Every structure is written in C-alpha cells, then in structure tokens.
Short mmCIF file of C-alpha atoms and ligand atoms in Angstrom, two decimals:
data_model
loop_
_atom_site.label_atom_id
_atom_site.label_comp_id
_atom_site.label_asym_id
_atom_site.label_seq_id
_atom_site.Cartn_x
_atom_site.Cartn_y
_atom_site.Cartn_z
CA UNK X 14 26.96 -42.21 -33.65
CA UNK X 15 28.11 -42.46 -29.65
CA UNK X 16 30.25 -40.23 -27.99
CA UNK X 17 32.43 -43.82 -27.14
CA UNK X 18 32.92 -44.42 -31.11
CA UNK X 19 34.43 -40.80 -31.37
CA UNK X 20 36.84 -41.29 -28.36
CA UNK X 21 37.37 -45.27 -29.11
CA UNK X 22 40.91 -45.87 -28.39
CA UNK X 23 43.21 -46.64 -31.44
CA UNK X 24 42.77 -50.64 -32.33
CA UNK X 25 45.79 -52.89 -31.62
CA UNK X 26 46.93 -53.20 -35.11
CA UNK X 27 47.21 -49.45 -35.64
CA UNK X 28 49.80 -48.93 -32.73
CA UNK X 29 52.62 -49.50 -34.50
CA UNK X 30 51.72 -47.66 -37.62
CA UNK X 31 50.68 -44.91 -35.65
CA UNK X 32 53.74 -44.75 -33.88
CA UNK X 33 55.64 -45.00 -37.12
CA UNK X 34 53.45 -42.21 -38.76
CA UNK X 35 54.45 -39.72 -35.88
CA UNK X 36 58.16 -40.77 -36.18
CA UNK X 37 57.78 -39.75 -39.92
CA UNK X 38 56.09 -36.61 -38.98
CA UNK X 39 58.52 -35.80 -36.75
CA UNK X 40 61.29 -36.33 -39.18
CA UNK X 41 59.78 -34.30 -41.65
CA UNK X 42 59.40 -31.72 -39.03
CA UNK X 43 63.14 -31.72 -38.53
CA UNK X 44 63.89 -31.68 -42.25
CA UNK X 45 61.64 -28.58 -42.90
CA UNK X 46 63.47 -26.81 -39.76
CA UNK X 47 66.68 -27.72 -41.46
CA UNK X 48 65.78 -26.31 -44.84
CA UNK X 49 64.28 -22.93 -43.03
CA UNK X 50 67.77 -22.70 -41.28
CA UNK X 51 69.74 -22.95 -44.17
CA UNK X 52 67.35 -21.41 -46.68
CA UNK X 53 67.57 -18.53 -44.07
CA UNK X 54 70.86 -18.06 -43.52
CA UNK X 55 72.15 -19.66 -46.79
CA UNK X 56 75.77 -20.83 -45.34
CA UNK X 57 76.58 -23.11 -42.83
CA UNK X 58 80.01 -21.51 -41.09
CA UNK X 59 82.51 -18.64 -42.02
CA UNK X 60 86.15 -19.18 -43.25
CA UNK X 61 88.25 -16.06 -41.49
CA UNK X 62 91.43 -15.71 -43.57
CA UNK X 63 94.36 -14.04 -42.87
CA UNK X 64 97.61 -13.67 -44.97
CA UNK X 65 100.92 -12.65 -44.48
CA UNK X 66 101.69 -9.55 -46.38
CA UNK X 67 105.42 -10.67 -46.49
CA UNK X 68 104.58 -13.55 -48.73
CA UNK X 69 101.64 -11.71 -50.95
CA UNK X 70 104.27 -9.21 -51.59
CA UNK X 71 107.14 -11.59 -52.17
CA UNK X 72 105.73 -12.97 -55.62
CA UNK X 73 106.26 -12.66 -59.03
CA UNK X 74 103.36 -10.18 -59.26
CA UNK X 75 104.85 -8.35 -56.06
CA UNK X 76 102.46 -5.57 -54.36
CA UNK X 77 101.78 -2.02 -53.87
CA UNK X 78 101.18 -0.53 -50.47
CA UNK X 79 97.96 1.37 -49.87
CA UNK X 80 97.90 5.18 -49.79
CA UNK X 81 97.93 5.29 -46.26
CA UNK X 82 101.35 3.78 -46.20
CA UNK X 83 103.24 0.45 -45.51
CA UNK X 84 100.93 -1.62 -43.25
CA UNK X 85 102.32 -2.98 -40.02
CA UNK X 86 104.35 -6.10 -39.94
CA UNK X 87 101.46 -8.29 -38.89
CA UNK X 88 98.79 -10.65 -40.31
CA UNK X 89 96.35 -9.16 -42.09
CA UNK X 90 92.54 -9.87 -43.31
CA UNK X 91 92.15 -11.15 -46.46
CA UNK X 92 88.36 -11.98 -46.10
CA UNK X 93 85.29 -13.60 -44.06
CA UNK X 94 83.98 -15.91 -46.26
CA UNK X 95 80.39 -18.01 -45.88
CA UNK X 96 80.72 -21.60 -46.58
CA UNK X 97 79.26 -24.95 -46.82
CA UNK X 98 80.14 -27.50 -44.75
CA UNK X 99 80.96 -30.02 -48.00
CA UNK X 100 83.53 -27.40 -48.99
CA UNK X 101 81.65 -25.30 -51.63
CA UNK X 102 80.56 -21.64 -51.09
CA UNK X 103 78.27 -19.25 -52.23
CA UNK X 104 79.21 -15.94 -54.06
CA UNK X 105 77.82 -12.76 -55.33
CA UNK X 106 74.92 -13.23 -53.80
CA UNK X 107 73.07 -9.85 -53.97
CA UNK X 108 73.70 -7.57 -57.08
CA UNK X 109 71.63 -5.09 -55.56
CA UNK X 110 73.68 -4.59 -52.54
CA UNK X 111 76.79 -2.46 -53.42
CA UNK X 112 79.66 -1.86 -51.07
CA UNK X 113 78.92 1.53 -49.66
CA UNK X 114 81.78 3.22 -47.74
CA UNK X 115 79.32 5.72 -46.16
CA UNK X 116 77.83 2.58 -44.06
CA UNK X 117 81.30 1.77 -42.31
CA UNK X 118 82.58 5.07 -42.15
CA UNK X 119 83.31 4.42 -38.44
CA UNK X 120 85.29 1.21 -39.47
CA UNK X 121 87.40 2.73 -42.28
CA UNK X 122 90.61 3.53 -40.13
CA UNK X 123 90.67 0.22 -38.56
CA UNK X 124 90.20 -1.37 -42.05
CA UNK X 125 93.00 0.68 -43.25
CA UNK X 126 95.02 -1.15 -40.41
CA UNK X 127 93.90 -4.52 -40.23
CA UNK X 128 92.54 -5.27 -43.71
CA UNK X 129 94.85 -3.21 -46.05
CA UNK X 130 94.94 -3.60 -49.93
CA UNK X 131 98.28 -4.45 -51.27
CA UNK X 132 96.94 -4.65 -55.06
CA UNK X 133 98.80 -2.59 -57.61
CA UNK X 134 98.33 0.17 -58.66
CA UNK X 135 98.28 1.77 -55.17
CA UNK X 136 94.90 2.55 -53.94
CA UNK X 137 92.96 3.23 -50.50
CA UNK X 138 91.41 -0.16 -50.46
CA UNK X 139 88.13 0.40 -51.93
CA UNK X 140 88.69 -2.16 -54.49
CA UNK X 141 89.52 -5.02 -52.60
CA UNK X 142 86.71 -4.21 -49.67
CA UNK X 143 84.04 -3.74 -52.68
CA UNK X 144 85.54 -7.33 -53.84
CA UNK X 145 85.26 -8.82 -50.64
CA UNK X 146 81.65 -7.69 -49.84
CA UNK X 147 80.11 -8.32 -53.10
CA UNK X 148 81.47 -11.65 -53.51
CA UNK X 149 81.45 -12.96 -49.69
CA UNK X 150 79.74 -10.58 -47.76
CA UNK X 151 76.51 -10.26 -49.80
CA UNK X 152 76.15 -14.07 -49.28
CA UNK X 153 75.76 -13.84 -45.54
CA UNK X 154 73.56 -10.63 -45.37
CA UNK X 155 70.65 -12.19 -43.82
CA UNK X 156 72.72 -12.49 -40.82
CA UNK X 157 75.30 -9.83 -40.87
CA UNK X 158 74.55 -6.40 -42.85
CA UNK X 159 77.19 -4.28 -44.15
CA UNK X 160 78.30 -2.69 -41.18
CA UNK X 161 78.02 -5.76 -39.17
CA UNK X 162 80.10 -7.97 -41.46
CA UNK X 163 82.94 -5.76 -41.79
CA UNK X 164 82.75 -5.43 -37.92
CA UNK X 165 82.25 -8.73 -37.40
CA UNK X 166 85.71 -9.51 -39.16
CA UNK X 167 87.89 -7.11 -37.35
CA UNK X 168 86.41 -8.10 -33.94
CA UNK X 169 87.74 -11.68 -34.78
CA UNK X 170 91.09 -10.38 -35.64
CA UNK X 171 91.06 -8.50 -32.55
CA UNK X 172 90.47 -11.60 -30.57
CA UNK X 173 93.37 -13.72 -32.02
CA UNK X 174 96.86 -12.27 -32.19
CA UNK X 175 97.98 -14.90 -34.43
CA UNK X 176 101.49 -13.35 -34.94
CA UNK X 177 102.23 -13.21 -31.03
CA UNK X 178 100.96 -16.90 -30.72
CA UNK X 179 103.67 -17.71 -33.61
CA UNK X 180 106.58 -15.71 -32.05
CA UNK X 181 105.81 -17.16 -28.42
CA UNK X 182 106.25 -20.35 -30.19
CA UNK X 183 109.59 -19.36 -31.73
CA UNK X 184 108.05 -19.26 -34.89
CA UNK X 185 109.41 -15.61 -36.56
CA UNK X 186 108.96 -13.81 -39.81
CA UNK X 187 112.53 -13.58 -40.43
CA UNK X 188 113.20 -15.67 -43.53
CA UNK X 189 113.31 -18.74 -41.34
CA UNK X 190 111.70 -21.99 -42.84
CA UNK X 191 109.14 -24.07 -40.58
CA UNK X 192 107.23 -27.29 -40.94
CA UNK X 193 103.54 -26.48 -41.59
CA UNK X 194 102.41 -28.96 -38.65
CA UNK X 195 105.04 -26.88 -36.30
CA UNK X 196 102.82 -23.44 -37.23
CA UNK X 197 99.70 -25.57 -37.22
CA UNK X 198 100.30 -26.85 -33.79
CA UNK X 199 101.46 -23.79 -32.43
CA UNK X 200 98.46 -22.03 -33.13
CA UNK X 201 96.26 -24.76 -31.97
CA UNK X 202 98.12 -24.54 -28.81
CA UNK X 203 97.63 -20.77 -28.74
CA UNK X 204 94.16 -19.95 -29.31
CA UNK X 205 92.39 -23.64 -29.25
CA UNK X 206 91.52 -24.32 -32.46
CA UNK X 207 93.26 -26.11 -35.44
CA UNK X 208 93.93 -23.78 -38.56
CA UNK X 209 94.61 -24.57 -42.00
CA UNK X 210 97.75 -23.24 -43.66
CA UNK X 211 98.10 -22.19 -47.19
CA UNK X 212 101.34 -21.42 -49.33
CA UNK X 213 102.41 -19.48 -52.07
CA UNK X 214 105.78 -19.53 -54.34
CA UNK X 215 108.25 -16.68 -54.26
CA UNK X 216 110.24 -15.91 -57.31
CA UNK X 217 113.11 -18.35 -56.34
CA UNK X 218 110.65 -21.23 -56.04
CA UNK X 219 110.45 -21.25 -52.17
CA UNK X 220 107.14 -22.26 -50.68
CA UNK X 221 106.23 -19.58 -47.97
CA UNK X 222 103.61 -19.07 -45.41
CA UNK X 223 100.52 -17.65 -47.22
CA UNK X 224 97.35 -17.27 -45.44
CA UNK X 225 96.10 -18.96 -42.31
CA UNK X 226 92.44 -20.04 -42.31
CA UNK X 227 90.37 -20.43 -38.90
CA UNK X 228 86.63 -21.14 -38.82
CA UNK X 229 83.78 -18.93 -37.40
CA UNK X 230 80.26 -20.15 -36.71
CA UNK X 231 77.39 -18.75 -38.70
CA UNK X 232 76.79 -16.04 -36.57
CA UNK X 233 80.18 -14.77 -37.35
CA UNK X 234 81.27 -14.37 -33.65
CA UNK X 235 82.71 -17.42 -32.35
CA UNK X 236 85.74 -19.33 -33.20
CA UNK X 237 84.85 -23.39 -34.10
CA UNK X 238 86.99 -26.30 -35.10
CA UNK X 239 86.72 -26.32 -38.98
CA UNK X 240 83.78 -28.63 -40.59
CA UNK X 241 86.18 -28.98 -43.44
CA UNK X 242 89.63 -27.67 -44.39
CA UNK X 243 90.80 -26.13 -47.50
CA UNK X 244 93.70 -27.88 -49.15
CA UNK X 245 96.65 -27.22 -47.00
CA UNK X 246 100.05 -26.83 -47.80
CA UNK X 247 101.87 -29.54 -45.93
CA UNK X 248 105.31 -29.94 -47.53
CA UNK X 249 108.30 -28.89 -47.75
CA UNK X 250 108.87 -26.27 -44.89
CA UNK X 251 107.58 -22.89 -45.47
CA UNK X 252 109.53 -19.68 -45.43
CA UNK X 253 108.15 -16.98 -42.74
CA UNK X 254 109.49 -13.78 -44.97
CA UNK X 255 110.40 -10.90 -43.47
CA UNK X 256 107.87 -8.08 -44.05
P1 LIG C 304 88.64 -13.75 -53.03
O1 LIG C 304 88.01 -13.67 -54.60
O2 LIG C 304 88.06 -13.45 -52.00
O3 LIG C 304 89.17 -15.38 -52.67
O4 LIG C 304 90.40 -12.93 -53.32
C1 LIG C 304 91.07 -13.00 -54.07
C2 LIG C 304 91.37 -11.97 -54.67
O5 LIG C 304 91.66 -10.76 -53.68
C3 LIG C 304 92.32 -11.78 -55.90
O6 LIG C 304 91.96 -10.98 -57.06
C4 LIG C 304 93.63 -11.31 -54.95
O7 LIG C 304 94.39 -10.48 -56.00
C5 LIG C 304 92.86 -10.51 -53.98
N1 LIG C 304 93.45 -10.09 -52.96
C6 LIG C 304 94.08 -10.81 -51.95
N2 LIG C 304 94.54 -10.12 -51.07
C7 LIG C 304 94.51 -8.97 -51.14
C8 LIG C 304 95.02 -7.77 -50.82
N3 LIG C 304 95.72 -7.88 -49.03
N4 LIG C 304 94.76 -6.56 -51.21
C9 LIG C 304 94.37 -6.65 -52.47
N5 LIG C 304 93.72 -7.71 -52.95
C10 LIG C 304 93.83 -8.86 -52.70
#
C-alpha cells in the first residue's frame, strides 16, 4: 500500500457524513459529561428554606421552645434541600452517614440561634438536625460533607437578613396582613433574588406567612434565581404574626 493511499483525503461523498459523525460524537460527549455531573452530584440546586417561628407556633399543634430558651424573633432555618430542576428531590441518600454532633461541635452554638428546634416535647435540637441531615444533607454529601453542609446553611442565613429587608419595606411581624406579592417584591428588591412564600393556617383559619424559599447553586454558596418554584401561597393576604 502506498503512503498516498494511507493519507488520501476523504472522498467528497464522505464529507457530509463525516461532519455529522463528528456532530454526533460531540453530542454524545456533551451528554456523557452531563450524566457525569448529575451522577456525581445527584441534584441540581438547593432550596434554602427559612421559617417564621411566630407562624410555626401559631398552629393547632403549637410548639415548644428548645431547652436553650425562646429563640430570637427572627427568621430561622428550616433546611437546605438538594432539589432537581423538575421540582422533585432526592431524600435519605445514605443510611451509612448518620448525623454526628461531634463533627459540627464548633457550629452548635450558632445552630441553636439560627436553626432552633420548635418541636415538642422540648429538646436541644438534635432530633431536628438529625432529620435534616439524614433526609436532605446526605443527598448533597458528594459536594458538602456534614460540617460543610451545616456551615453552608449558616453562611447563607448570615448573608441575607430577610427580616431587616422586610422591615425596611414596612412589613413587620405585628399581626398585620400583607399581600404575598408585596412580601415577594420587597425581598426581590432587597436581596436581588425572587423568593417563594408559603403559608400555614392558624387556629382561627387565618392564613399566615410560614416559610420563605430561596435558591442556592449546587456548591451551596451562591444565591441564584430559582429554576423551579414550590407552590406559593398567593392569596388571601397573609398575616405576619408577632413572635
Ligand atoms: P422536611 O422533612 O425537611 O420537609 O421537614 C419537615 C419536618 O420538620 C416536619 O416533621 C416538621 O415538623 C419538622 N420541622 C419543621 N420545622 C421545625 C422546627 N423549627 N423544629 C423542629 N421540627 C421542625
């Protein structure tokens, strides 16, 4: 065989199919890298969910203050939840990774303030944090180990002072009623990202501001616009209860 034969240019009729072959290869490569990313990390973004303790306590089932005492009148963390862009979410991803307080001993003081339990009977928070880690935290463990997970949530809480943003916009926890849109727009104006507001019902059937969802990128560091919103509570106006 002559060298010329080995290196002969591709015949003209092959040019097009060669081109589409390269395109298919590129597409496959892109798909593969996408799959690696989603398998590697197993979720697309986080919901960072804060709750208003006044609403949590003002329900039929009521609440119990933690053993450390009544939490300050501020939004508190409910959780940092890995989520998929389609709205579904993974849960309880690793039974071999139990909550371990000794891994986060340096964070516990801050968690008592920013992530307090309000469940009854009164307790120190271990049950709530165990639930949040085992149900949600284990599903982002490839990116955030237990310490980084709780720290990431505390850091985001520290970055955005929702109560101040709302109070600056004249929205105060004084039992007044506010439109969901008013609350949502005040937060968007104050922090630059659109929240989702959920509500609950008090014993006299008033709708009240329950939780505020923000979205965080898969690294757990930066706020993003939500790829998907949970069902928000649009009307009627929501009470912002005293705590
Ligand atoms: P999740 O499964 O992460 O959606 O959390 C729901 C569970 O967390 C329910 O059992 C709630 O009662 C509980 N929960 C929500 N907020 C608190 C809180 N502040 N303290 C204790 N438990 C809570």
